Coordinates of C-alpha atoms in Angstrom, one line a residue:
M1109 CA -89.2 78.7 29.5
R1110 CA -86.3 76.4 30.4
R1111 CA -86.9 77.2 34.1
V1112 CA -90.5 76.3 33.9
G1113 CA -89.7 73.0 32.1
L1114 CA -87.0 72.1 34.7
L1115 CA -89.4 72.9 37.6
L1116 CA -92.1 70.7 36.0
L1117 CA -89.5 67.9 35.6
L1118 CA -88.6 68.1 39.3
A1119 CA -92.2 68.1 40.3
L1120 CA -92.9 64.9 38.3
V1121 CA -89.9 63.2 40.0
H1122 CA -91.0 64.1 43.5
E1123 CA -94.5 63.0 42.8
G1124 CA -93.1 59.5 41.9
R1125 CA -94.4 59.7 38.3
T1126 CA -90.9 59.3 36.9
S1127 CA -87.3 58.8 38.0
W1128 CA -84.0 60.5 37.5
E1129 CA -82.7 57.5 35.5
E1130 CA -85.4 57.9 33.0
W1131 CA -85.4 61.7 32.5
W1132 CA -81.8 62.7 31.8
T1133 CA -80.9 63.3 28.1
Y1134 CA -78.2 64.8 25.9
D1135 CA -80.1 68.0 25.0
G1136 CA -82.7 70.4 26.2
I1137 CA -83.7 71.0 29.8
S1138 CA -82.6 67.6 30.9
G1139 CA -79.3 67.7 28.9
P1140 CA -75.7 67.8 30.2
G1141 CA -75.8 71.4 31.3
F1142 CA -78.6 70.5 33.7
W1143 CA -77.5 67.1 35.0
G1144 CA -76.1 68.6 38.2
L1145 CA -79.3 70.5 38.9
I1146 CA -82.0 67.9 38.3
N1147 CA -80.6 65.5 40.9
P1148 CA -78.7 66.7 44.0
Q1149 CA -76.6 63.5 43.9
W1150 CA -75.2 64.4 40.5
G1151 CA -73.6 67.7 41.7
L1152 CA -70.2 66.7 40.3
C1153 CA -71.7 67.0 36.8
S1154 CA -71.8 70.8 37.4
K1155 CA -69.1 71.4 40.0
G1156 CA -66.5 68.6 39.4
R1157 CA -62.9 69.4 38.5
R1158 CA -61.9 66.0 37.1
Q1159 CA -64.7 65.5 34.5
S1160 CA -64.8 63.5 31.3
P1161 CA -64.6 63.5 28.3
V1162 CA -61.6 65.6 27.4
N1163 CA -59.7 66.6 24.3
I1164 CA -56.3 64.9 24.0
E1165 CA -53.7 67.4 22.9
A1166 CA -50.6 66.0 21.4
D1167 CA -48.2 68.6 22.6
K1168 CA -49.4 68.2 26.2
L1169 CA -49.0 64.4 26.5
L1170 CA -46.5 63.2 29.1
F1171 CA -44.5 60.0 28.4
D1172 CA -44.4 57.8 31.5
P1173 CA -41.9 54.9 31.3
R1174 CA -43.5 53.2 34.3
L1175 CA -46.8 52.5 32.4
R1176 CA -47.2 48.8 31.8
P1177 CA -49.0 47.0 29.0
L1178 CA -52.7 46.6 29.5
H1179 CA -54.0 43.1 30.2
V1180 CA -57.5 42.0 29.4
D1181 CA -58.6 38.4 30.0
K1182 CA -59.3 36.1 27.1
H1183 CA -62.5 34.7 28.5
K1184 CA -65.6 35.2 26.3
I1185 CA -68.6 36.9 27.9
S1186 CA -72.3 36.8 27.5
G1187 CA -74.7 39.6 28.3
S1188 CA -77.4 41.8 26.8
L1189 CA -77.7 44.8 24.7
H1190 CA -80.1 47.5 25.8
N1191 CA -81.6 50.6 24.2
T1192 CA -81.9 52.8 27.3
G1193 CA -83.3 55.8 25.5
Q1194 CA -80.0 57.6 26.2
S1195 CA -77.4 55.2 24.8
L1196 CA -76.9 51.7 23.6
M1197 CA -75.7 49.8 26.6
L1198 CA -74.0 46.4 26.9
R1199 CA -74.6 44.7 30.2
V1200 CA -72.3 41.8 31.1
D1201 CA -73.8 38.8 32.9
Q1202 CA -72.3 38.8 36.4
D1203 CA -73.3 35.3 37.3
S1204 CA -70.9 33.9 34.6
K1205 CA -68.3 31.3 35.7
H1206 CA -65.5 33.4 34.3
H1207 CA -65.2 37.1 34.6
V1208 CA -63.2 39.3 32.3
N1209 CA -60.5 41.0 34.4
I1210 CA -58.7 44.2 33.4
S1211 CA -55.2 44.9 34.9
G1212 CA -51.8 46.3 34.1
G1213 CA -51.5 49.6 32.3
P1214 CA -51.9 52.4 34.8
L1215 CA -54.0 50.3 37.1
A1216 CA -52.9 49.3 40.7
Y1217 CA -55.7 46.9 41.1
R1218 CA -57.7 44.2 39.2
Y1219 CA -61.0 45.5 37.7
Q1220 CA -63.9 43.4 36.5
L1221 CA -65.7 44.3 33.3
Q1222 CA -69.3 45.0 33.8
E1223 CA -70.8 47.3 31.1
G1224 CA -70.2 49.1 27.9
Y1225 CA -71.7 52.1 26.1
I1226 CA -71.8 53.1 22.5
H1227 CA -71.7 56.9 21.7
Y1228 CA -72.1 57.9 18.1
G1229 CA -73.3 60.8 15.9
T1230 CA -75.9 61.1 13.2
H1231 CA -73.2 62.1 10.7
D1232 CA -69.5 61.2 10.4
G1233 CA -68.1 64.5 11.8
Q1234 CA -69.2 63.8 15.3
G1235 CA -70.0 61.0 17.6
S1236 CA -67.1 60.2 20.0
E1237 CA -67.1 61.8 23.4
H1238 CA -63.3 62.1 23.6
R1239 CA -61.5 64.0 20.9
V1240 CA -57.9 63.9 19.7
G1241 CA -56.4 67.2 18.5
G1242 CA -59.9 68.5 18.4
Q1243 CA -61.1 65.8 16.0
A1244 CA -64.1 63.6 16.7
F1245 CA -64.6 60.1 15.5
P1246 CA -67.9 58.8 14.2
G1247 CA -68.3 56.8 17.4
E1248 CA -66.8 55.6 20.6
L1249 CA -67.2 52.3 22.5
Q1250 CA -66.5 52.6 26.2
L1251 CA -66.0 49.5 28.4
Y1252 CA -66.4 50.0 32.2
G1253 CA -65.1 47.8 34.9
F1254 CA -65.1 48.1 38.7
N1255 CA -62.3 47.6 41.2
A1256 CA -63.0 44.0 42.2
E1257 CA -60.2 43.9 44.8
L1258 CA -61.7 46.6 47.0
Y1259 CA -65.4 46.8 46.2
H1260 CA -68.3 44.4 45.6
N1261 CA -70.0 45.9 42.5
M1262 CA -70.2 49.0 40.3
S1263 CA -72.7 50.7 42.5
E1264 CA -70.3 50.7 45.4
A1265 CA -67.1 51.3 43.4
Q1266 CA -68.4 54.4 41.5
H1267 CA -68.4 56.4 44.7
K1268 CA -65.0 55.2 45.8
S1269 CA -61.3 56.1 45.0
Q1270 CA -59.9 54.2 42.0
G1271 CA -63.3 52.5 41.8
I1272 CA -63.7 52.4 38.0
V1273 CA -61.7 51.8 34.9
A1274 CA -63.0 52.9 31.5
I1275 CA -61.4 51.7 28.2
S1276 CA -62.1 53.9 25.2
L1277 CA -62.2 52.4 21.7
M1278 CA -62.7 54.9 18.9
L1279 CA -65.0 53.7 16.1
Q1280 CA -63.7 54.5 12.6
I1281 CA -65.4 53.7 9.3
G1282 CA -63.7 50.9 7.3
E1283 CA -64.4 48.3 4.7
T1284 CA -63.2 45.4 7.0
P1285 CA -65.1 45.6 10.3
N1286 CA -63.9 44.1 13.6
P1287 CA -65.3 40.6 13.7
E1288 CA -66.2 40.7 17.4
L1289 CA -67.9 44.1 16.9
R1290 CA -70.2 42.3 14.4
L1291 CA -71.6 40.2 17.3
I1292 CA -73.0 43.5 18.5
T1293 CA -73.8 45.3 15.3
S1294 CA -75.7 42.3 13.9
V1295 CA -78.5 42.7 16.5
F1296 CA -79.0 46.5 16.3
N1297 CA -82.4 45.8 14.6
K1298 CA -83.6 44.1 17.8
V1299 CA -83.0 47.2 20.0
H1300 CA -84.6 49.8 17.7
H1301 CA -86.7 51.4 20.5
R1302 CA -86.3 52.4 24.1
G1303 CA -86.6 49.5 26.5
Q1304 CA -85.8 46.8 24.0
T1305 CA -83.2 44.2 24.9
T1306 CA -81.4 41.4 23.1
P1307 CA -78.9 38.8 24.2
I1308 CA -75.2 38.9 23.2
R1309 CA -73.3 35.6 23.4
H1310 CA -69.7 34.5 23.4
L1311 CA -68.1 37.9 22.9
S1312 CA -64.3 38.1 23.2
V1313 CA -63.4 41.5 24.6
R1314 CA -59.7 40.8 24.1
A1315 CA -60.4 40.2 20.4
L1316 CA -62.5 43.4 20.3
L1317 CA -59.5 45.5 21.1
P1318 CA -57.3 47.0 18.4
D1319 CA -53.8 45.6 17.8
T1320 CA -51.8 48.1 19.8
N1321 CA -50.1 48.3 23.2
H1322 CA -50.1 52.1 23.1
Y1323 CA -52.5 54.2 25.0
M1324 CA -53.2 57.5 26.8
T1325 CA -54.5 57.6 30.3
Y1326 CA -55.9 60.2 32.8
E1327 CA -58.0 60.5 35.9
G1328 CA -61.5 61.5 35.1
S1329 CA -65.2 60.7 35.6
T1330 CA -68.0 58.7 34.1
T1331 CA -69.5 60.6 31.2
H1332 CA -73.1 59.9 32.3
P1333 CA -74.8 60.9 35.5
G1334 CA -73.7 61.2 38.3
C1335 CA -70.3 62.0 36.7
W1336 CA -68.4 60.1 39.4
E1337 CA -64.8 61.3 39.6
T1338 CA -63.5 57.8 40.4
T1339 CA -62.6 56.7 36.8
V1340 CA -59.2 55.8 35.4
W1341 CA -59.5 56.4 31.6
I1342 CA -57.5 54.4 29.1
L1343 CA -57.7 55.5 25.5
L1344 CA -56.2 53.0 23.1
N1345 CA -54.1 54.5 20.3
K1346 CA -55.9 52.8 17.4
P1347 CA -59.5 52.7 16.5
I1348 CA -61.6 49.6 15.7
Y1349 CA -63.6 49.6 12.4
I1350 CA -67.3 49.7 11.7
T1351 CA -68.8 49.6 8.2
R1352 CA -71.0 52.3 6.7
Q1353 CA -73.9 49.8 6.6
E1354 CA -73.5 49.0 10.3
L1355 CA -73.3 52.7 11.2
Y1356 CA -76.4 53.3 9.1
S1357 CA -78.2 50.6 11.2
L1358 CA -77.0 52.2 14.4
R1359 CA -78.2 55.6 13.3
K1360 CA -81.8 54.2 12.8
L1361 CA -82.2 53.5 16.5
M1362 CA -84.7 55.7 18.3
Q1363 CA -84.9 57.3 21.8
G1364 CA -88.5 56.5 22.4
S1365 CA -91.0 53.6 22.2
P1366 CA -92.6 52.3 19.0
E1367 CA -95.7 54.4 19.9
T1368 CA -93.6 57.6 20.5
P1369 CA -90.2 57.1 18.8
K1370 CA -89.1 60.7 19.5
A1371 CA -85.7 61.5 18.0
P1372 CA -82.8 59.3 16.9
L1373 CA -80.7 57.8 19.6
G1374 CA -77.5 59.3 18.2
N1375 CA -75.6 62.5 19.1
N1376 CA -75.4 61.1 22.6
A1377 CA -72.0 62.6 23.5
R1378 CA -71.4 64.7 26.5
P1379 CA -69.6 68.0 25.7
L1380 CA -65.8 68.2 26.3
Q1381 CA -64.8 69.1 29.8
P1382 CA -61.8 71.2 30.9
L1383 CA -58.7 69.4 32.1
H1384 CA -58.1 71.8 35.0
H1385 CA -54.3 71.1 35.0
R1386 CA -54.7 67.3 34.9
T1387 CA -51.9 65.3 33.2
V1388 CA -52.6 63.0 30.4
R1389 CA -49.9 60.3 30.3
T1390 CA -48.9 57.9 27.6
N1391 CA -46.7 54.8 27.2
I1392 CA -45.5 56.0 23.8
D1393 CA -41.9 57.1 23.9
F1394 CA -41.9 60.0 21.5
F1395 CA -38.1 60.2 21.0
R1396 CA -37.7 56.5 20.5
E1397 CA -40.5 56.5 17.9
Q1398 CA -38.8 59.4 16.2
G1399 CA -35.6 57.4 16.0
K1400 CA -37.6 54.7 14.1
N1401 CA -38.7 57.3 11.6
C1402 CA -42.3 57.1 13.0
P1403 CA -44.5 60.1 13.1
S1404 CA -44.0 62.4 16.1
M1405 CA -46.8 63.6 18.3
Y1406 CA -45.0 66.8 19.1
R1407 CA -45.9 68.7 15.9
D1408 CA -48.3 66.5 13.9
M1409 CA -51.3 64.7 15.1
H1410 CA -52.0 61.6 13.0
Y1411 CA -54.7 60.1 15.2
Q1412 CA -57.6 61.6 13.2
A1413 CA -60.9 60.3 12.0
T1414 CA -60.4 61.6 8.5
T1415 CA -56.9 60.2 7.8
W1416 CA -56.6 56.9 9.7
A1417 CA -55.1 53.9 8.0
D1418 CA -54.8 50.3 9.3
N1419 CA -51.0 50.6 9.9
E1420 CA -50.8 54.1 11.3
I1421 CA -49.8 54.9 14.8
L1422 CA -49.3 58.2 16.6

């Protein structure tokens, strides 16, 4: 049955009645297990060895003293929020006078912020693509930038070495939401169905980030097709907060049009991918943190969706 459905999908694409970008999903015959089959250019989704997302295991993290603080420009951005039918996507205006540059951290080049994606679940126990100690968060906001020193745009950079950076912000439920995040959550009702778009104005990405200099980093891929293995991932060591009401509004968004709304947009997380001997590095000095009577990552994992507090660190 699945084979018949996949062949029909391929036939529709070749007849020009649809496109690859419209037909991939997070379940069924066009879900993650088939991404590498329905489009030959997405072969890495099936055969890649440096795929994302991954599970961050505390006892396998490697402290790297050469990792620098991450720098994100203070400039405010404008753009638009889109319901793509697969995810909620933030697209940054590229004709802006000031771009938000990302540098430092594990990066050898300057990257220009271009887009963001919100992944979330229809209940609190799932949602984030990356996991920490096997634990998922209710959501994950991913900010993507392209290498502006070597390449002209995201389309070119995604195929090239060190072409992309992705910053991962875990979304945790809290009473006091992130003020900058509210600029996004306040317009969820305007992107209720696929194809709907609404403007986002004067968003400070710097202020969106949690108050921490600590992060984990590894070499991986985009988590959407074509799973390009050109992405430097930076996972910040604190979540940002979203209220239950905002999460409720997010979970009301639909995959389809008003005429055919289909299923809820949530549960749009790609399954975990194997590390294949890749190293996940961190700028957290475990031994120094132990000396300050802080929790250790060696035996206990405190970065969990169910136990997080405002002042906790790993």
